Amino acid sequence: MSGDAALRADIVEIGRRMYARGYTASNDGNISVRLGADRLLMTPKSVCKGFMTPDMMCITDLTGRKLEGDRDPSSEMQMHLEVYRQRPDVQAVVHAHPPTATGFAVAGIPLDRAVLAEVLTTLGSIPIAEYATPSTKELPAAVRKHIKAHDGMLLANHGALTVGSDLYGAYYKMETVEHFAKISLVARLLGRENLLSREEVMRLQDLRGSYGIKAPAPICAEAQEDASCQIVQAPAGDGARLVPDIVRRPAGADGDGEIRLTYRELSALIEEAVRSLR
Ligand SMILES: [Zn+2]
């Protein structure tokens, strides 16, 4: 298969997966990939992404002018064009309406809490781009604010957008966004969401390099006006961890002489004390 044919086949397969997983309904969603320096291969408008064939794709230039294809390119093409303009490193863009992530986008709740190590090392935080009418020029403007620092974002009252260094990379980030949204929803329904500490977040950030993960921006704990980093909510200090350290600290070591014991150790001590009183 030539490169073009392989990419057409990849778009068909990713469209099929997105539809099968319920990330899109009806004709929702769109997928694009760079074809060399100045052209894009893109899904057509008004087609169910679950039933595409390779010949349906359009080829456009970077201004969105159609160069090849019987069908017109996606109505949300402008959003894709804006991503390619802002991020020369990005090779592929995926947009869908996965229900749980989109629920967070509707509720106005970003996925920016330090909860899962894998999400932190790959996507960092997942902000929400302000609402804009789909297929208008306002939507690319809303995306522009966040795309330089993020590979994935929610679109307020609309859906989600992910980008990558190839088609599957962009698609897997969409899976991660939806998976993270589901886990966050379950944790919040259960009434507790233990956050990783800021120190742990910084350790995970250091791991990015050793895993060869190329993130577009560093993680930061404080909000920056220019959205130049990935803001993650994580408590300062070595407090909240998913699994608390169970250690016996020597008296006076941390000021108040606190000693932490497991339930079993505490029970054994009480038994011993009771025995000594007999
Ligand atoms: Zn959409």
Short mmCIF file of C-alpha atoms and ligand atoms in Angstrom, two decimals:
data_model
loop_
_atom_site.label_atom_id
_atom_site.label_comp_id
_atom_site.label_asym_id
_atom_site.label_seq_id
_atom_site.Cartn_x
_atom_site.Cartn_y
_atom_site.Cartn_z
CA MET A 1 0.00 0.00 0.00
CA SER A 2 1.23 3.51 -0.76
CA GLY A 3 1.43 5.94 2.15
CA ASP A 4 -1.78 7.63 1.06
CA ALA A 5 -3.69 4.31 0.88
CA ALA A 6 -2.40 3.22 4.29
CA LEU A 7 -3.54 6.50 5.86
CA ARG A 8 -6.98 6.22 4.22
CA ALA A 9 -7.29 2.71 5.67
CA ASP A 10 -6.21 3.95 9.12
CA ILE A 11 -8.87 6.71 9.05
CA VAL A 12 -11.53 4.14 8.09
CA GLU A 13 -10.49 1.86 10.96
CA ILE A 14 -10.35 4.67 13.54
CA GLY A 15 -13.78 5.91 12.39
CA ARG A 16 -15.13 2.39 12.81
CA ARG A 17 -13.67 2.12 16.33
CA MET A 18 -14.99 5.54 17.39
CA TYR A 19 -18.50 4.65 16.22
CA ALA A 20 -18.36 1.15 17.78
CA ARG A 21 -17.29 2.62 21.13
CA GLY A 22 -20.06 5.21 21.05
CA TYR A 23 -17.72 8.18 20.74
CA THR A 24 -19.82 9.43 17.84
CA ALA A 25 -23.47 9.12 16.87
CA SER A 26 -24.88 9.51 13.39
CA ASN A 27 -22.49 11.67 11.32
CA ASP A 28 -20.60 13.21 14.27
CA GLY A 29 -16.85 13.52 14.55
CA ASN A 30 -13.99 13.99 12.13
CA ILE A 31 -10.43 12.79 11.56
CA SER A 32 -7.52 14.27 9.61
CA VAL A 33 -3.83 13.60 8.96
CA ARG A 34 -1.01 15.51 7.26
CA LEU A 35 -0.09 14.31 3.76
CA GLY A 36 3.37 15.76 3.36
CA ALA A 37 4.15 19.41 4.07
CA ASP A 38 1.16 21.20 2.56
CA ARG A 39 -1.77 18.83 2.22
CA LEU A 40 -4.25 17.09 4.53
CA LEU A 41 -6.28 13.91 4.20
CA MET A 42 -9.65 14.39 5.91
CA THR A 43 -12.98 12.71 6.56
CA PRO A 44 -15.86 14.07 4.46
CA LYS A 45 -18.90 15.89 5.84
CA SER A 46 -22.25 14.16 6.41
CA VAL A 47 -20.97 10.61 6.64
CA CYS A 48 -21.26 8.16 9.55
CA LYS A 49 -17.71 7.51 10.72
CA GLY A 50 -18.58 3.87 11.39
CA PHE A 51 -19.23 3.08 7.74
CA MET A 52 -16.62 4.95 5.73
CA THR A 53 -14.64 3.59 2.79
CA PRO A 54 -11.13 4.76 1.77
CA ASP A 55 -12.37 6.48 -1.41
CA MET A 56 -14.63 8.85 0.61
CA MET A 57 -11.72 10.92 1.98
CA CYS A 58 -10.91 14.45 0.77
CA ILE A 59 -7.52 16.00 0.22
CA THR A 60 -7.25 19.71 1.05
CA ASP A 61 -4.48 22.26 1.29
CA LEU A 62 -3.66 23.94 4.61
CA THR A 63 -6.22 26.70 3.93
CA GLY A 64 -8.97 24.11 3.55
CA ARG A 65 -9.29 24.33 -0.24
CA LYS A 66 -10.34 20.98 -1.65
CA LEU A 67 -7.77 19.46 -4.00
CA GLU A 68 -9.17 15.96 -4.44
CA GLY A 69 -12.26 13.93 -3.55
CA ASP A 70 -15.89 13.58 -4.61
CA ARG A 71 -17.17 14.80 -1.27
CA ASP A 72 -16.69 18.03 0.67
CA PRO A 73 -14.40 18.03 3.70
CA SER A 74 -15.70 17.97 7.27
CA SER A 75 -17.78 20.94 8.41
CA GLU A 76 -15.43 21.22 11.39
CA MET A 77 -12.38 21.45 9.16
CA GLN A 78 -11.48 24.95 10.41
CA MET A 79 -10.76 23.56 13.86
CA HIS A 80 -8.35 21.01 12.34
CA LEU A 81 -6.65 23.67 10.20
CA GLU A 82 -6.09 25.82 13.28
CA VAL A 83 -4.40 22.92 15.08
CA TYR A 84 -2.02 22.29 12.15
CA ARG A 85 -1.21 26.02 11.97
CA GLN A 86 -0.43 26.25 15.69
CA ARG A 87 1.36 22.91 16.09
CA PRO A 88 3.88 22.00 13.36
CA ASP A 89 4.68 18.83 15.34
CA VAL A 90 1.11 17.51 15.10
CA GLN A 91 0.48 15.00 12.31
CA ALA A 92 -3.10 13.96 13.06
CA VAL A 93 -6.28 15.36 14.67
CA VAL A 94 -9.30 13.46 16.01
CA HIS A 95 -12.59 15.04 17.09
CA ALA A 96 -15.51 13.14 18.64
CA HIS A 97 -18.34 13.46 21.16
CA PRO A 98 -17.56 10.67 23.68
CA PRO A 99 -20.45 10.81 26.16
CA THR A 100 -18.69 10.89 29.53
CA ALA A 101 -15.99 13.36 28.52
CA THR A 102 -18.63 15.44 26.75
CA GLY A 103 -20.70 15.31 29.96
CA PHE A 104 -17.79 16.96 31.77
CA ALA A 105 -17.59 19.50 28.92
CA VAL A 106 -21.32 20.24 29.34
CA ALA A 107 -20.97 20.53 33.12
CA GLY A 108 -18.01 22.89 32.66
CA ILE A 109 -15.71 20.63 34.71
CA PRO A 110 -12.20 20.25 33.24
CA LEU A 111 -10.30 16.98 33.70
CA ASP A 112 -7.38 18.66 35.42
CA ARG A 113 -6.98 16.86 38.73
CA ALA A 114 -3.91 14.82 39.60
CA VAL A 115 -5.52 11.41 39.81
CA LEU A 116 -3.99 8.91 37.37
CA ALA A 117 -0.25 8.61 36.76
CA GLU A 118 -0.66 7.52 33.13
CA VAL A 119 -2.87 10.47 32.28
CA LEU A 120 -0.40 12.86 33.93
CA THR A 121 2.57 11.50 31.99
CA THR A 122 0.76 11.52 28.65
CA LEU A 123 -1.85 14.29 28.49
CA GLY A 124 -1.08 16.25 31.67
CA SER A 125 -4.33 18.16 32.13
CA ILE A 126 -7.39 18.28 29.87
CA PRO A 127 -8.81 21.82 29.86
CA ILE A 128 -12.10 23.05 28.39
CA ALA A 129 -12.08 25.33 25.34
CA GLU A 130 -14.82 27.94 25.60
CA TYR A 131 -18.08 27.27 23.82
CA ALA A 132 -18.27 28.30 20.20
CA THR A 133 -20.79 27.40 17.53
CA PRO A 134 -19.52 24.29 15.69
CA SER A 135 -18.15 24.97 12.18
CA THR A 136 -17.82 28.74 12.79
CA LYS A 137 -14.59 30.76 13.05
CA GLU A 138 -15.14 31.13 16.80
CA LEU A 139 -14.36 27.47 17.40
CA PRO A 140 -10.79 27.61 16.03
CA ALA A 141 -10.23 30.72 18.19
CA ALA A 142 -11.38 28.84 21.32
CA VAL A 143 -9.12 25.89 20.47
CA ARG A 144 -6.13 28.18 19.77
CA LYS A 145 -5.94 29.23 23.42
CA HIS A 146 -5.18 25.70 24.64
CA ILE A 147 -3.69 23.76 21.75
CA LYS A 148 -0.13 25.01 22.15
CA ALA A 149 0.18 23.42 25.58
CA HIS A 150 -2.21 20.45 25.32
CA ASP A 151 -2.65 17.33 23.22
CA GLY A 152 -6.22 16.85 24.40
CA MET A 153 -9.05 19.20 25.39
CA LEU A 154 -12.77 19.26 25.99
CA LEU A 155 -14.91 21.60 23.90
CA ALA A 156 -17.58 23.23 26.07
CA ASN A 157 -21.10 21.89 25.34
CA HIS A 158 -19.75 20.00 22.36
CA GLY A 159 -17.15 17.20 22.62
CA ALA A 160 -13.42 16.53 22.72
CA LEU A 161 -10.37 17.08 20.52
CA THR A 162 -7.07 15.17 20.56
CA VAL A 163 -3.90 15.41 18.49
CA GLY A 164 -0.86 13.22 17.96
CA SER A 165 2.28 12.49 16.01
CA ASP A 166 0.29 9.96 13.96
CA LEU A 167 -3.36 8.89 13.49
CA TYR A 168 -3.37 6.17 16.12
CA GLY A 169 -1.53 8.40 18.58
CA ALA A 170 -4.29 11.00 18.26
CA TYR A 171 -7.01 8.34 18.49
CA TYR A 172 -5.55 6.67 21.59
CA LYS A 173 -5.50 10.03 23.33
CA MET A 174 -9.25 10.24 22.66
CA GLU A 175 -9.60 6.83 24.33
CA THR A 176 -7.55 8.10 27.29
CA VAL A 177 -9.71 11.23 27.65
CA GLU A 178 -12.94 9.19 27.70
CA HIS A 179 -11.48 6.51 29.99
CA PHE A 180 -10.22 9.16 32.42
CA ALA A 181 -13.62 10.88 32.35
CA LYS A 182 -15.35 7.60 33.24
CA ILE A 183 -12.96 6.90 36.13
CA SER A 184 -13.31 10.48 37.41
CA LEU A 185 -17.09 10.19 37.27
CA VAL A 186 -17.10 6.90 39.22
CA ALA A 187 -14.72 8.31 41.87
CA ARG A 188 -16.90 11.38 42.29
CA LEU A 189 -20.06 9.26 42.51
CA LEU A 190 -18.35 7.22 45.22
CA GLY A 191 -17.77 10.48 47.02
CA ARG A 192 -13.99 10.51 47.20
CA GLU A 193 -11.22 11.49 44.84
CA ASN A 194 -7.80 11.22 46.45
CA LEU A 195 -5.35 13.43 44.59
CA LEU A 196 -1.69 12.74 44.00
CA SER A 197 0.59 15.23 45.72
CA ARG A 198 2.34 18.01 43.83
CA GLU A 199 5.67 16.28 44.52
CA GLU A 200 4.39 13.05 42.97
CA VAL A 201 3.15 15.00 39.94
CA MET A 202 6.61 16.47 39.46
CA ARG A 203 8.16 12.99 39.74
CA LEU A 204 5.78 11.80 37.03
CA GLN A 205 6.69 14.76 34.88
CA ASP A 206 10.35 13.71 35.12
CA LEU A 207 9.34 10.24 33.96
CA ARG A 208 8.06 11.68 30.68
CA GLY A 209 11.62 12.03 29.48
CA SER A 210 12.62 8.48 30.36
CA TYR A 211 9.49 7.11 28.60
CA GLY A 212 10.26 9.24 25.54
CA ILE A 213 6.93 11.11 25.85
CA LYS A 214 6.99 14.42 24.00
CA ALA A 215 4.56 16.67 25.82
CA PRO A 216 3.90 20.10 24.28
CA ALA A 217 4.30 21.90 27.63
CA PRO A 218 5.37 21.24 31.21
CA ILE A 219 2.95 20.59 34.07
CA CYS A 220 2.50 23.45 36.52
CA ALA A 221 0.57 23.69 39.74
CA GLU A 222 -0.33 27.38 39.57
CA ALA A 223 -2.61 28.95 36.95
CA GLN A 224 -0.77 30.95 34.26
CA GLU A 225 -2.60 33.72 32.40
CA ASP A 226 -1.24 32.76 29.00
CA ALA A 227 -2.14 29.04 29.24
CA SER A 228 1.49 28.15 28.49
CA CYS A 229 1.60 25.07 30.69
CA GLN A 230 -0.59 22.17 31.74
CA ILE A 231 -2.25 23.21 34.98
CA VAL A 232 -2.89 20.24 37.25
CA GLN A 233 -4.68 20.40 40.58
CA ALA A 234 -2.47 18.67 43.12
CA PRO A 235 -2.15 19.40 46.84
CA ALA A 236 1.15 20.78 48.10
CA GLY A 237 3.09 18.85 50.69
CA ASP A 238 3.52 15.12 50.94
CA GLY A 239 -0.08 14.69 52.08
CA ALA A 240 -2.61 12.99 49.86
CA ARG A 241 -1.39 9.88 48.09
CA LEU A 242 -3.49 7.14 46.61
CA VAL A 243 -1.92 4.65 49.01
CA PRO A 244 -0.92 6.34 52.28
CA ASP A 245 2.48 5.49 53.68
CA ILE A 246 2.11 3.27 56.74
CA VAL A 247 5.27 3.93 58.67
CA ARG A 248 6.19 4.11 62.30
CA ARG A 249 7.90 7.42 62.84
CA PRO A 250 10.19 7.82 65.82
CA ALA A 251 8.73 10.08 68.49
CA GLY A 252 9.61 13.71 67.84
CA ALA A 253 10.68 13.09 64.25
CA ASP A 254 7.89 15.22 62.79
CA GLY A 255 7.25 17.62 65.61
CA ASP A 256 4.18 16.07 67.23
CA GLY A 257 5.68 12.61 67.76
CA GLU A 258 2.91 10.95 65.74
CA ILE A 259 3.17 7.18 65.41
CA ARG A 260 1.11 5.48 62.70
CA LEU A 261 0.20 1.83 63.19
CA THR A 262 -1.76 -0.62 61.11
CA TYR A 263 -4.99 -1.98 62.60
CA ARG A 264 -3.27 -5.32 63.27
CA GLU A 265 -0.34 -3.68 65.04
CA LEU A 266 -2.68 -1.56 67.15
CA SER A 267 -4.75 -4.63 68.11
CA ALA A 268 -1.59 -6.51 69.14
CA LEU A 269 -0.46 -3.59 71.31
CA ILE A 270 -3.84 -3.38 73.05
CA GLU A 271 -3.85 -7.14 73.65
CA GLU A 272 -0.37 -6.92 75.14
CA ALA A 273 -1.39 -4.04 77.39
CA VAL A 274 -4.49 -5.88 78.58
CA ARG A 275 -2.40 -9.00 79.30
CA SER A 276 0.14 -7.00 81.35
CA LEU A 277 -2.70 -5.64 83.52
CA ARG A 278 -3.93 -9.11 84.46
ZN ZN B 1 -18.34 18.02 16.86
#
